[in-house]
């Protein structure tokens, strides 16, 4: 009788183990399955296209039905498109975009080089955290446009002023994002790292930074947003022939010329660049981090 029960228990355990292995095999096979393009198109590409088309239709309806009948307040989509064509034919459209994007990306990289070690220092040294932590939080809440006048007085109307405004806007966000990520690292990871000899810079590289990566990435996204907004504020306020015409300056030129199509063109280009940077850089990084932690499965 006992032998029969033991046999039945063994069979049951074997069935459960087989079911578990089958489930793991199913998860593994799902992870390597390539998502069909039709599903990707329907789930990710089509919704924003429909949303943009709906906005354009509503926009055109407001103009055609004369709900907003003053073209100086709301130009038609055709007028804005005409401004796009005019800038393209003059060869200035890509120049506007590149002037701002090159400044924004270079300023963000500089902020990354400064904000990352600063965040590590604040997170790991109690005295530095007590001294600098509140200042970083205060700087993060300060509108970036407030830095433009002093930066102009300190550095003059040049690219150095632009980069200074970007750094003052982005560094606190990057540093605070890393501090937040490190604060969420389980203490067990740190103790295990010290047990294996990962202390100091080695511990920061192999234990702290990988474990804090989700929070750090969130800080990077916010840092880029602050970089881009700081740059636009600087380009709008500080204008000089030596600085060239970026998207912020284009927006200000449209205001000075009372040209709403030019104003809308600048706003749309600023929005498109922000979305493109997020889709091309930060979204793939975020998916890779989530996938490496088993939180995002293909298919």
mmCIF file of C-alpha atoms in Angstrom:
data_model
loop_
_atom_site.group_PDB
_atom_site.id
_atom_site.type_symbol
_atom_site.label_atom_id
_atom_site.label_comp_id
_atom_site.label_asym_id
_atom_site.label_seq_id
_atom_site.Cartn_x
_atom_site.Cartn_y
_atom_site.Cartn_z
ATOM 1 C CA UNK A 1 0.000 0.000 0.000
ATOM 2 C CA UNK A 2 2.798 2.368 0.944
ATOM 3 C CA UNK A 3 4.627 1.435 -2.236
ATOM 4 C CA UNK A 4 1.543 2.278 -4.311
ATOM 5 C CA UNK A 5 1.199 5.714 -2.645
ATOM 6 C CA UNK A 6 4.885 6.424 -3.204
ATOM 7 C CA UNK A 7 4.549 5.501 -6.855
ATOM 8 C CA UNK A 8 1.494 7.737 -7.273
ATOM 9 C CA UNK A 9 3.323 10.645 -5.566
ATOM 10 C CA UNK A 10 6.314 10.133 -7.843
ATOM 11 C CA UNK A 11 4.070 10.136 -10.907
ATOM 12 C CA UNK A 12 2.329 13.312 -9.678
ATOM 13 C CA UNK A 13 5.645 15.056 -9.006
ATOM 14 C CA UNK A 14 6.886 14.002 -12.403
ATOM 15 C CA UNK A 15 3.763 15.381 -14.071
ATOM 16 C CA UNK A 16 4.115 18.689 -12.219
ATOM 17 C CA UNK A 17 7.793 18.896 -13.166
ATOM 18 C CA UNK A 18 6.923 18.116 -16.758
ATOM 19 C CA UNK A 19 4.267 20.836 -16.729
ATOM 20 C CA UNK A 20 6.757 23.326 -15.296
ATOM 21 C CA UNK A 21 9.334 22.450 -17.957
ATOM 22 C CA UNK A 22 6.684 22.783 -20.646
ATOM 23 C CA UNK A 23 5.729 26.207 -19.310
ATOM 24 C CA UNK A 24 9.346 27.347 -19.264
ATOM 25 C CA UNK A 25 9.829 26.033 -22.815
ATOM 26 C CA UNK A 26 6.720 27.952 -23.890
ATOM 27 C CA UNK A 27 8.053 31.162 -22.347
ATOM 28 C CA UNK A 28 11.425 30.662 -24.002
ATOM 29 C CA UNK A 29 9.876 29.953 -27.398
ATOM 30 C CA UNK A 30 7.688 33.032 -27.002
ATOM 31 C CA UNK A 31 10.691 35.204 -26.191
ATOM 32 C CA UNK A 32 12.450 34.321 -29.455
ATOM 33 C CA UNK A 33 9.360 34.595 -31.644
ATOM 34 C CA UNK A 34 9.582 37.544 -34.045
ATOM 35 C CA UNK A 35 6.602 39.875 -33.913
ATOM 36 C CA UNK A 36 4.800 39.970 -37.291
ATOM 37 C CA UNK A 37 4.984 43.317 -39.061
ATOM 38 C CA UNK A 38 1.186 43.420 -39.364
ATOM 39 C CA UNK A 39 0.819 43.245 -35.579
ATOM 40 C CA UNK A 40 3.553 45.845 -35.065
ATOM 41 C CA UNK A 41 1.832 48.134 -37.579
ATOM 42 C CA UNK A 42 -1.580 47.760 -35.954
ATOM 43 C CA UNK A 43 -0.346 48.057 -32.357
ATOM 44 C CA UNK A 44 2.350 50.714 -32.635
ATOM 45 C CA UNK A 45 2.387 52.507 -36.005
ATOM 46 C CA UNK A 46 -1.276 52.908 -36.866
ATOM 47 C CA UNK A 47 -2.519 54.524 -33.597
ATOM 48 C CA UNK A 48 -0.248 57.615 -33.793
ATOM 49 C CA UNK A 49 -1.037 57.981 -37.510
ATOM 50 C CA UNK A 50 -4.764 57.946 -36.743
ATOM 51 C CA UNK A 51 -4.255 60.434 -33.896
ATOM 52 C CA UNK A 52 -2.311 62.846 -36.126
ATOM 53 C CA UNK A 53 -4.883 62.520 -38.907
ATOM 54 C CA UNK A 54 -7.689 63.249 -36.440
ATOM 55 C CA UNK A 55 -5.897 66.371 -35.185
ATOM 56 C CA UNK A 56 -5.417 67.612 -38.763
ATOM 57 C CA UNK A 57 -9.080 66.972 -39.597
ATOM 58 C CA UNK A 58 -10.280 68.861 -36.507
ATOM 59 C CA UNK A 59 -7.796 71.633 -37.249
ATOM 60 C CA UNK A 60 -9.023 71.990 -40.830
ATOM 61 C CA UNK A 61 -12.645 71.870 -39.683
ATOM 62 C CA UNK A 62 -12.059 74.763 -37.286
ATOM 63 C CA UNK A 63 -10.751 76.833 -40.191
ATOM 64 C CA UNK A 64 -13.202 75.692 -42.900
ATOM 65 C CA UNK A 65 -16.290 76.090 -40.712
ATOM 66 C CA UNK A 66 -14.990 79.515 -39.611
ATOM 67 C CA UNK A 67 -15.171 78.550 -35.965
ATOM 68 C CA UNK A 68 -11.838 80.355 -35.811
ATOM 69 C CA UNK A 69 -12.087 82.803 -38.702
ATOM 70 C CA UNK A 70 -8.990 84.889 -37.965
ATOM 71 C CA UNK A 71 -5.978 83.505 -39.908
ATOM 72 C CA UNK A 72 -3.639 85.523 -37.704
ATOM 73 C CA UNK A 73 -4.715 83.315 -34.791
ATOM 74 C CA UNK A 74 -5.100 79.916 -36.442
ATOM 75 C CA UNK A 75 -3.640 79.285 -39.925
ATOM 76 C CA UNK A 76 -4.896 76.368 -41.980
ATOM 77 C CA UNK A 77 -2.857 73.164 -42.314
ATOM 78 C CA UNK A 78 -2.272 74.113 -45.955
ATOM 79 C CA UNK A 79 -0.675 77.424 -44.963
ATOM 80 C CA UNK A 80 1.644 75.685 -42.518
ATOM 81 C CA UNK A 81 2.527 73.100 -45.159
ATOM 82 C CA UNK A 82 3.287 75.948 -47.547
ATOM 83 C CA UNK A 83 5.733 77.321 -44.950
ATOM 84 C CA UNK A 84 7.366 73.876 -44.789
ATOM 85 C CA UNK A 85 7.740 73.754 -48.571
ATOM 86 C CA UNK A 86 9.140 77.283 -48.659
ATOM 87 C CA UNK A 87 11.769 76.471 -46.007
ATOM 88 C CA UNK A 88 12.650 73.245 -47.837
ATOM 89 C CA UNK A 89 13.080 74.978 -51.202
ATOM 90 C CA UNK A 90 15.269 77.642 -49.584
ATOM 91 C CA UNK A 91 17.391 74.906 -48.022
ATOM 92 C CA UNK A 92 16.864 76.219 -44.503
ATOM 93 C CA UNK A 93 14.536 73.555 -43.052
ATOM 94 C CA UNK A 94 17.233 71.013 -42.228
ATOM 95 C CA UNK A 95 19.504 73.839 -41.093
ATOM 96 C CA UNK A 96 16.945 74.917 -38.489
ATOM 97 C CA UNK A 97 16.645 71.361 -37.200
ATOM 98 C CA UNK A 98 20.358 70.536 -37.189
ATOM 99 C CA UNK A 99 21.340 73.762 -35.430
ATOM 100 C CA UNK A 100 19.120 72.918 -32.462
ATOM 101 C CA UNK A 101 19.562 69.134 -32.454
ATOM 102 C CA UNK A 102 23.368 69.321 -32.532
ATOM 103 C CA UNK A 103 23.388 71.781 -29.630
ATOM 104 C CA UNK A 104 20.842 69.773 -27.671
ATOM 105 C CA UNK A 105 22.605 66.411 -28.048
ATOM 106 C CA UNK A 106 26.073 67.800 -27.302
ATOM 107 C CA UNK A 107 24.764 69.671 -24.265
ATOM 108 C CA UNK A 108 22.967 66.522 -23.067
ATOM 109 C CA UNK A 109 26.151 64.433 -23.408
ATOM 110 C CA UNK A 110 28.065 67.006 -21.371
ATOM 111 C CA UNK A 111 25.297 66.922 -18.751
ATOM 112 C CA UNK A 112 25.526 63.114 -18.736
ATOM 113 C CA UNK A 113 29.281 63.223 -18.089
ATOM 114 C CA UNK A 114 28.775 65.636 -15.182
ATOM 115 C CA UNK A 115 25.493 64.371 -13.732
ATOM 116 C CA UNK A 116 26.438 60.668 -13.539
ATOM 117 C CA UNK A 117 29.481 60.932 -11.223
ATOM 118 C CA UNK A 118 27.715 63.684 -9.269
ATOM 119 C CA UNK A 119 24.725 61.398 -8.711
ATOM 120 C CA UNK A 120 26.978 58.548 -7.581
ATOM 121 C CA UNK A 121 28.774 60.854 -5.169
ATOM 122 C CA UNK A 122 25.562 62.224 -3.699
ATOM 123 C CA UNK A 123 24.028 58.759 -3.347
ATOM 124 C CA UNK A 124 27.047 57.088 -1.722
ATOM 125 C CA UNK A 125 28.518 59.826 0.508
ATOM 126 C CA UNK A 126 26.240 60.961 3.339
ATOM 127 C CA UNK A 127 27.925 64.314 3.905
ATOM 128 C CA UNK A 128 27.754 65.217 0.217
ATOM 129 C CA UNK A 129 24.126 64.161 0.106
ATOM 130 C CA UNK A 130 23.244 66.317 3.089
ATOM 131 C CA UNK A 131 25.104 69.282 1.593
ATOM 132 C CA UNK A 132 24.217 69.056 -2.118
ATOM 133 C CA UNK A 133 21.038 66.949 -2.255
ATOM 134 C CA UNK A 134 18.614 69.771 -1.389
ATOM 135 C CA UNK A 135 20.413 72.106 -3.803
ATOM 136 C CA UNK A 136 19.999 69.631 -6.668
ATOM 137 C CA UNK A 137 16.299 69.274 -5.888
ATOM 138 C CA UNK A 138 15.919 73.052 -5.826
ATOM 139 C CA UNK A 139 17.773 73.470 -9.124
ATOM 140 C CA UNK A 140 15.582 70.806 -10.711
ATOM 141 C CA UNK A 141 12.443 72.729 -9.798
ATOM 142 C CA UNK A 142 13.861 76.050 -11.037
ATOM 143 C CA UNK A 143 12.561 76.981 -14.519
ATOM 144 C CA UNK A 144 15.383 76.707 -17.011
ATOM 145 C CA UNK A 145 14.436 80.026 -18.610
ATOM 146 C CA UNK A 146 15.629 81.741 -15.416
ATOM 147 C CA UNK A 147 19.226 80.810 -16.284
ATOM 148 C CA UNK A 148 19.243 82.559 -19.659
ATOM 149 C CA UNK A 149 19.755 86.197 -18.497
ATOM 150 C CA UNK A 150 22.656 85.432 -16.125
ATOM 151 C CA UNK A 151 24.244 83.085 -18.679
ATOM 152 C CA UNK A 152 24.154 85.869 -21.284
ATOM 153 C CA UNK A 153 25.761 88.307 -18.824
ATOM 154 C CA UNK A 154 28.398 85.780 -17.770
ATOM 155 C CA UNK A 155 29.344 84.296 -21.143
ATOM 156 C CA UNK A 156 27.890 86.585 -23.809
ATOM 157 C CA UNK A 157 25.819 85.642 -26.870
ATOM 158 C CA UNK A 158 27.613 82.490 -27.993
ATOM 159 C CA UNK A 159 27.297 78.714 -27.952
ATOM 160 C CA UNK A 160 28.972 78.509 -24.531
ATOM 161 C CA UNK A 161 25.974 80.347 -23.112
ATOM 162 C CA UNK A 162 23.635 77.817 -24.749
ATOM 163 C CA UNK A 163 25.532 74.857 -23.286
ATOM 164 C CA UNK A 164 25.648 76.469 -19.841
ATOM 165 C CA UNK A 165 21.853 76.824 -19.813
ATOM 166 C CA UNK A 166 21.463 73.197 -20.942
ATOM 167 C CA UNK A 167 23.819 71.943 -18.224
ATOM 168 C CA UNK A 168 22.101 73.909 -15.483
ATOM 169 C CA UNK A 169 18.773 72.475 -16.590
ATOM 170 C CA UNK A 170 19.774 68.844 -17.214
ATOM 171 C CA UNK A 171 22.485 67.953 -14.677
ATOM 172 C CA UNK A 172 20.187 68.074 -11.594
ATOM 173 C CA UNK A 173 17.634 65.793 -13.280
ATOM 174 C CA UNK A 174 20.246 63.224 -14.299
ATOM 175 C CA UNK A 175 21.907 63.262 -10.872
ATOM 176 C CA UNK A 176 18.601 63.007 -8.987
ATOM 177 C CA UNK A 177 17.436 60.188 -11.263
ATOM 178 C CA UNK A 178 20.567 58.198 -10.467
ATOM 179 C CA UNK A 179 20.239 58.926 -6.747
ATOM 180 C CA UNK A 180 16.640 57.693 -6.835
ATOM 181 C CA UNK A 181 17.674 54.550 -8.687
ATOM 182 C CA UNK A 182 20.479 53.789 -6.206
ATOM 183 C CA UNK A 183 18.133 54.312 -3.256
ATOM 184 C CA UNK A 184 15.929 51.554 -4.660
ATOM 185 C CA UNK A 185 18.752 49.005 -4.950
ATOM 186 C CA UNK A 186 18.095 46.125 -2.469
ATOM 187 C CA UNK A 187 20.701 46.168 0.346
ATOM 188 C CA UNK A 188 21.222 42.454 -0.252
ATOM 189 C CA UNK A 189 22.808 43.239 -3.610
ATOM 190 C CA UNK A 190 25.283 45.610 -1.990
ATOM 191 C CA UNK A 191 26.185 43.113 0.746
ATOM 192 C CA UNK A 192 26.637 40.349 -1.812
ATOM 193 C CA UNK A 193 28.856 42.617 -3.891
ATOM 194 C CA UNK A 194 31.037 43.481 -0.897
ATOM 195 C CA UNK A 195 31.316 39.784 -0.034
ATOM 196 C CA UNK A 196 32.647 39.093 -3.534
ATOM 197 C CA UNK A 197 35.089 41.994 -3.333
ATOM 198 C CA UNK A 198 33.112 44.500 -5.418
ATOM 199 C CA UNK A 199 33.797 47.664 -3.440
ATOM 200 C CA UNK A 200 34.581 51.238 -4.396
ATOM 201 C CA UNK A 201 34.588 51.932 -8.118
ATOM 202 C CA UNK A 202 34.304 48.222 -8.905
ATOM 203 C CA UNK A 203 31.156 47.969 -6.808
ATOM 204 C CA UNK A 204 29.699 51.053 -8.474
ATOM 205 C CA UNK A 205 30.406 49.625 -11.927
ATOM 206 C CA UNK A 206 29.292 46.023 -11.459
ATOM 207 C CA UNK A 207 26.676 46.248 -8.692
ATOM 208 C CA UNK A 208 25.250 49.732 -8.130
ATOM 209 C CA UNK A 209 24.923 51.041 -11.689
ATOM 210 C CA UNK A 210 23.328 47.892 -13.211
ATOM 211 C CA UNK A 211 20.886 47.586 -10.304
ATOM 212 C CA UNK A 212 19.990 51.306 -10.463
ATOM 213 C CA UNK A 213 19.609 51.318 -14.246
ATOM 214 C CA UNK A 214 15.785 51.728 -14.416
ATOM 215 C CA UNK A 215 15.818 54.812 -12.188
ATOM 216 C CA UNK A 216 18.904 56.145 -13.947
ATOM 217 C CA UNK A 217 17.223 55.753 -17.333
ATOM 218 C CA UNK A 218 14.177 57.653 -16.067
ATOM 219 C CA UNK A 219 16.548 60.422 -14.987
ATOM 220 C CA UNK A 220 18.145 60.445 -18.424
ATOM 221 C CA UNK A 221 14.775 60.854 -20.128
ATOM 222 C CA UNK A 222 13.885 63.707 -17.812
ATOM 223 C CA UNK A 223 17.351 65.175 -18.323
ATOM 224 C CA UNK A 224 16.867 65.202 -22.072
ATOM 225 C CA UNK A 225 13.481 66.889 -21.668
ATOM 226 C CA UNK A 226 15.105 69.587 -19.534
ATOM 227 C CA UNK A 227 17.967 69.918 -22.036
ATOM 228 C CA UNK A 228 15.593 70.439 -24.938
ATOM 229 C CA UNK A 229 13.370 72.900 -23.094
ATOM 230 C CA UNK A 230 16.384 74.831 -21.782
ATOM 231 C CA UNK A 231 17.810 75.104 -25.273
ATOM 232 C CA UNK A 232 14.516 76.345 -26.731
ATOM 233 C CA UNK A 233 14.263 78.988 -23.992
ATOM 234 C CA UNK A 234 17.829 80.123 -24.671
ATOM 235 C CA UNK A 235 17.281 80.309 -28.436
ATOM 236 C CA UNK A 236 14.065 82.299 -28.030
ATOM 237 C CA UNK A 237 15.507 84.869 -25.624
ATOM 238 C CA UNK A 238 19.104 85.162 -26.853
ATOM 239 C CA UNK A 239 19.383 85.889 -30.575
ATOM 240 C CA UNK A 240 22.515 86.759 -32.520
ATOM 241 C CA UNK A 241 23.639 86.300 -36.148
ATOM 242 C CA UNK A 242 26.661 84.386 -34.843
ATOM 243 C CA UNK A 243 24.404 81.783 -33.212
ATOM 244 C CA UNK A 244 22.548 80.821 -36.380
ATOM 245 C CA UNK A 245 18.831 80.143 -36.561
ATOM 246 C CA UNK A 246 17.619 77.195 -34.521
ATOM 247 C CA UNK A 247 14.048 76.129 -33.859
ATOM 248 C CA UNK A 248 13.656 78.455 -30.893
ATOM 249 C CA UNK A 249 14.928 81.397 -32.922
ATOM 250 C CA UNK A 250 12.584 80.386 -35.755
ATOM 251 C CA UNK A 251 9.695 80.552 -33.299
ATOM 252 C CA UNK A 252 10.751 84.028 -32.181
ATOM 253 C CA UNK A 253 11.199 85.170 -35.804
ATOM 254 C CA UNK A 254 7.635 84.074 -36.535
ATOM 255 C CA UNK A 255 6.352 86.087 -33.569
ATOM 256 C CA UNK A 256 8.289 89.183 -34.632
ATOM 257 C CA UNK A 257 6.968 88.865 -38.189
ATOM 258 C CA UNK A 258 3.399 88.154 -36.961
ATOM 259 C CA UNK A 259 3.521 84.996 -39.108
ATOM 260 C CA UNK A 260 1.386 82.296 -37.503
ATOM 261 C CA UNK A 261 2.322 79.698 -40.158
ATOM 262 C CA UNK A 262 5.987 80.162 -39.209
ATOM 263 C CA UNK A 263 5.110 79.958 -35.518
ATOM 264 C CA UNK A 264 3.184 76.723 -36.061
ATOM 265 C CA UNK A 265 6.028 75.353 -38.195
ATOM 266 C CA UNK A 266 8.510 75.960 -35.371
ATOM 267 C CA UNK A 267 6.187 74.400 -32.785
ATOM 268 C CA UNK A 268 5.639 71.302 -34.924
ATOM 269 C CA UNK A 269 9.362 70.865 -35.596
ATOM 270 C CA UNK A 270 10.173 71.204 -31.880
ATOM 271 C CA UNK A 271 7.525 68.587 -31.103
ATOM 272 C CA UNK A 272 8.675 66.217 -33.863
ATOM 273 C CA UNK A 273 12.310 66.352 -32.750
ATOM 274 C CA UNK A 274 11.339 65.621 -29.149
ATOM 275 C CA UNK A 275 9.229 62.632 -30.186
ATOM 276 C CA UNK A 276 11.914 61.343 -32.578
ATOM 277 C CA UNK A 277 14.641 61.416 -29.913
ATOM 278 C CA UNK A 278 12.400 59.507 -27.515
ATOM 279 C CA UNK A 279 11.430 56.878 -30.097
ATOM 280 C CA UNK A 280 14.921 56.401 -31.556
ATOM 281 C CA UNK A 281 17.042 56.546 -28.384
ATOM 282 C CA UNK A 282 15.196 56.275 -25.094
ATOM 283 C CA UNK A 283 12.396 53.837 -25.979
ATOM 284 C CA UNK A 284 14.824 51.174 -27.330
ATOM 285 C CA UNK A 285 17.017 51.614 -24.233
ATOM 286 C CA UNK A 286 14.011 51.250 -21.950
ATOM 287 C CA UNK A 287 12.820 48.112 -23.766
ATOM 288 C CA UNK A 288 16.307 46.604 -23.577
ATOM 289 C CA UNK A 289 16.526 47.230 -19.813
ATOM 290 C CA UNK A 290 13.069 45.777 -19.184
ATOM 291 C CA UNK A 291 13.776 42.776 -21.396
ATOM 292 C CA UNK A 292 17.074 42.075 -19.614
ATOM 293 C CA UNK A 293 15.111 41.864 -16.356
ATOM 294 C CA UNK A 294 12.435 39.594 -17.778
ATOM 295 C CA UNK A 295 9.808 42.321 -17.604
ATOM 296 C CA UNK A 296 9.231 42.601 -21.328
ATOM 297 C CA UNK A 297 8.731 39.624 -23.613
ATOM 298 C CA UNK A 298 8.665 39.751 -27.381
ATOM 299 C CA UNK A 299 5.670 38.430 -29.175
#
